[in-house]
Amino acid sequence: MLDPFVIGGITLSSRLFIGTGKYSRNTLIPEVVASSGSQVITVALRRVDPESRDNIVSHIPPHMTLLPNTSGARTAGEAVRIARLARAAGLGNWVKIEVINDQKYLLPDNLETIRATEILAAEGFVVLPYMSPDLSAAIRMKEAGAAAIMPLGSPIGSNRGLRTKELLRILISEVDLPVIVDAGIGRPSEAAEAMELGASAVLLNTAIATARDPLLMAEAFREAVSSGRKAYLAGLGPVEETAVASSPLTGFLK
Amino acid sequence: MSFYESLARLEQLPYESLWQQFQVEDVKRALCKDRLEESDLLALLSPAAEPCLEEIARRAQRLTRTHFGHVMQLFTPMYLADFCVNHCTYCSFSSIYDFPRKRLTPEEVRQEAVAIASTGLRHLLVLTGESRSESPASYVKECVEILHEYFPSVSIEVNPLSTAEYRELREAGVDGLTLYQEVYHQETYRKLHVKGPKRVFRNRLDAPERGCQAGFRSVNIGALLGMYDWRQEAFMTAMHARYLQDKYPECEIGLSAPRFRPYLGEFNPNSDVTDRALVQIILAYRLFLPRSGITLSTREPAPLRNHLIHLGITKMSAGVSTEVGGHSQDGGTPQFEISDERSVEEITDMLKANGLQPVFKDWDLLRLQA
Ligand code: SF4
């Protein structure tokens, strides 16, 4: 099925983005990449140590698009510096903005995120902001130059699934940007659900990294994401009442 | 408002009867909750939790793996100076002991840094005895500036400082503060701290909060277990952590559970913290504060450390010396005896064999780049 997904000028055939953060060994990364079929992988710049014998980036297969994230940033200014450092370190020009001020639940700070998006998009980065699903914030991110938005399904690492489903539904229908559901997806069925809803892609880390068999789980997610996408394309996605443009029943009232 | 006010209330609780009052059902209820309350924490620390330890451990492990994954951050302490003006009855650096004291010169700091960095470690905790004249904040600052060339992350464990001093150190590149209250029970605190400025309980108690205000990225607290009733001490520690976490959500609040260790003197603690008790404490910390880092030091023996890594611990020290200059020269007096003498490589191998990834670098200070 031809259903290319273009982001930042790159055409992706996989709509599953994965993470690098929680594996029991870095050597699992290439194996998970292969099983998941993923083409985009996030890496926390704070974890990158070019001088280390076990540098995380050296485990990422070269065909992957790197999505360095700004985890650890507490302000827009810090996120901007991390992004610039990542680009200077040769990690490419994609960046996932993560500005988090709340260490209890790790919820993103949308306002600071919008500020960072604006600065980095102007510098030519492909900016993917991680956000709390809020419509006006999403619109401002688009205006600020985001290439996609990454709303959370539920708090990071919680594996609680799509607790923000109603808000995601609104973002998907109202914001003219790819919506990549990030954080909270714990099961393949939830990834499928996000895709059925019309999300452009999903990003996962914990669910694969902490599974008993991460490779089998990666494969399960690959299939779930692809099934969910097919269902959406087939028209099984949510039928929006507001999507009916003209009402045939009252059409005679001119 | 400071934690001192909360402490005043918590001190009034009837602990003796409280510990007996909890039932297994209270523990099971706590196990099902998302956000635990004060009474759940008490239940988890009470004798009623003992028969449920395995069940609690399973939940603690699940929480740790979802929030932190299969990784373990490694760091090592580096002692800069052993001058101390206090007399704490449990420590070899106490001013009453007569041994040649020293303080590393910038050159020696560099030598130590090179020796430690060659093991692969990138996170460092620098320590001093408590002496404002021999190892003032300005000295620590000079050392940190050197150390930053080798370590992306440097934390400090020094005498309590003012907010302004903490801020100055943060600006010089320190990103974390560790400060143990040692003992929360005030009467015992007075008994154990015989002489010196450390006697001022409240100055110490409020210091982690000053660290949060100064903007440190992480603040780590703990009680030295074994000095007073461990249940009550662990309870106070966790409540202190919760207080800081609620008030300073931008700061990562971490916990340590150090047990008393042999040192130069004769003092023997009056409360016996068994391995079982230590496990119960760590598990209660994890359930009460699911996102907090929990540090395990080399005070604990290797075989026990090998088990504890599965129960909620997220940071471990490795390749440790508790002597000033102990990584690149001999002859210092250790602050206390360590139990786990394994090298960084041995710890790394052990973690890998247990399905965990040792993480050497998990932070990078951004002050250098515009
Ligand atoms: S515990 Fe600290 S303050 Fe007390 S004697 Fe030892 S070094 Fe000095």
Short mmCIF file of C-alpha atoms in Angstrom, two decimals, chain A residues 21-24 26 45-49 51 53 72 74 78 81-82 84-85 101-106 156-157 159-160 206 209-210, chain B residues 34-35 65-71 119-120 122 217 245-246 249-252 291 355-357 359 361-364 366-367 369-370:
data_model
loop_
_atom_site.label_atom_id
_atom_site.label_comp_id
_atom_site.label_asym_id
_atom_site.label_seq_id
_atom_site.Cartn_x
_atom_site.Cartn_y
_atom_site.Cartn_z
CA GLY A 21 16.62 5.23 26.45
CA LYS A 22 15.64 2.21 28.46
CA TYR A 23 17.20 -0.90 27.00
CA SER A 24 19.15 -3.39 29.05
CA ASN A 26 22.71 -0.76 23.66
CA LEU A 45 21.65 14.36 23.77
CA ARG A 46 22.51 14.21 27.47
CA ARG A 47 23.19 10.50 27.04
CA VAL A 48 25.52 10.97 24.08
CA ASP A 49 29.17 10.66 25.02
CA GLU A 51 34.37 9.67 24.07
CA ARG A 53 33.55 3.14 24.29
CA GLY A 72 16.71 17.66 30.60
CA ARG A 74 13.81 23.20 31.82
CA GLU A 78 18.12 25.30 27.38
CA ARG A 81 21.19 25.19 23.29
CA ILE A 82 20.74 21.43 23.35
CA ARG A 84 22.29 23.51 18.54
CA LEU A 85 24.74 21.23 20.29
CA ASN A 101 9.62 21.60 34.48
CA ASP A 102 7.72 19.08 36.45
CA GLN A 103 9.80 16.20 37.72
CA LYS A 104 6.85 14.48 39.36
CA TYR A 105 4.81 13.68 36.26
CA LEU A 106 7.20 14.89 33.55
CA ILE A 156 5.78 9.49 29.89
CA GLY A 157 6.52 5.97 30.95
CA ASN A 159 1.93 2.90 29.84
CA ARG A 160 -1.61 4.12 30.46
CA THR A 206 9.11 2.07 27.43
CA ALA A 209 12.29 -1.57 26.06
CA THR A 210 10.65 -3.06 29.12
CA ASP B 34 -1.30 5.64 42.29
CA ARG B 35 -0.35 8.41 44.62
CA ARG B 65 11.42 -0.37 35.11
CA THR B 66 8.61 1.70 33.58
CA HIS B 67 10.03 4.98 34.81
CA PHE B 68 13.74 4.30 34.47
CA GLY B 69 13.98 1.31 32.16
CA HIS B 70 16.75 -1.25 32.45
CA VAL B 71 19.48 1.26 33.20
CA THR B 119 37.51 4.23 34.24
CA GLY B 120 34.80 5.65 31.98
CA ARG B 122 31.37 10.74 33.78
CA ARG B 217 19.05 20.35 38.88
CA GLN B 245 9.16 17.60 45.33
CA ASP B 246 5.76 19.24 45.79
CA PRO B 249 8.60 20.46 40.89
CA GLU B 250 11.44 21.54 38.59
CA CYS B 251 14.08 19.90 40.78
CA GLU B 252 14.77 16.16 40.75
CA ARG B 291 9.88 8.99 39.95
CA GLY B 355 20.23 -7.47 32.36
CA LEU B 356 20.91 -3.84 33.21
CA GLN B 357 22.72 -1.24 31.20
CA VAL B 359 24.97 4.43 32.15
CA LYS B 361 26.72 9.74 31.24
CA ASP B 362 23.19 10.90 31.80
CA TRP B 363 23.62 14.62 31.99
CA ASP B 364 25.54 17.42 30.40
CA LEU B 366 25.00 23.47 29.06
CA ARG B 367 26.59 26.56 30.52
CA GLN B 369 27.55 26.93 24.96
CA ALA B 370 25.72 30.02 23.89
#
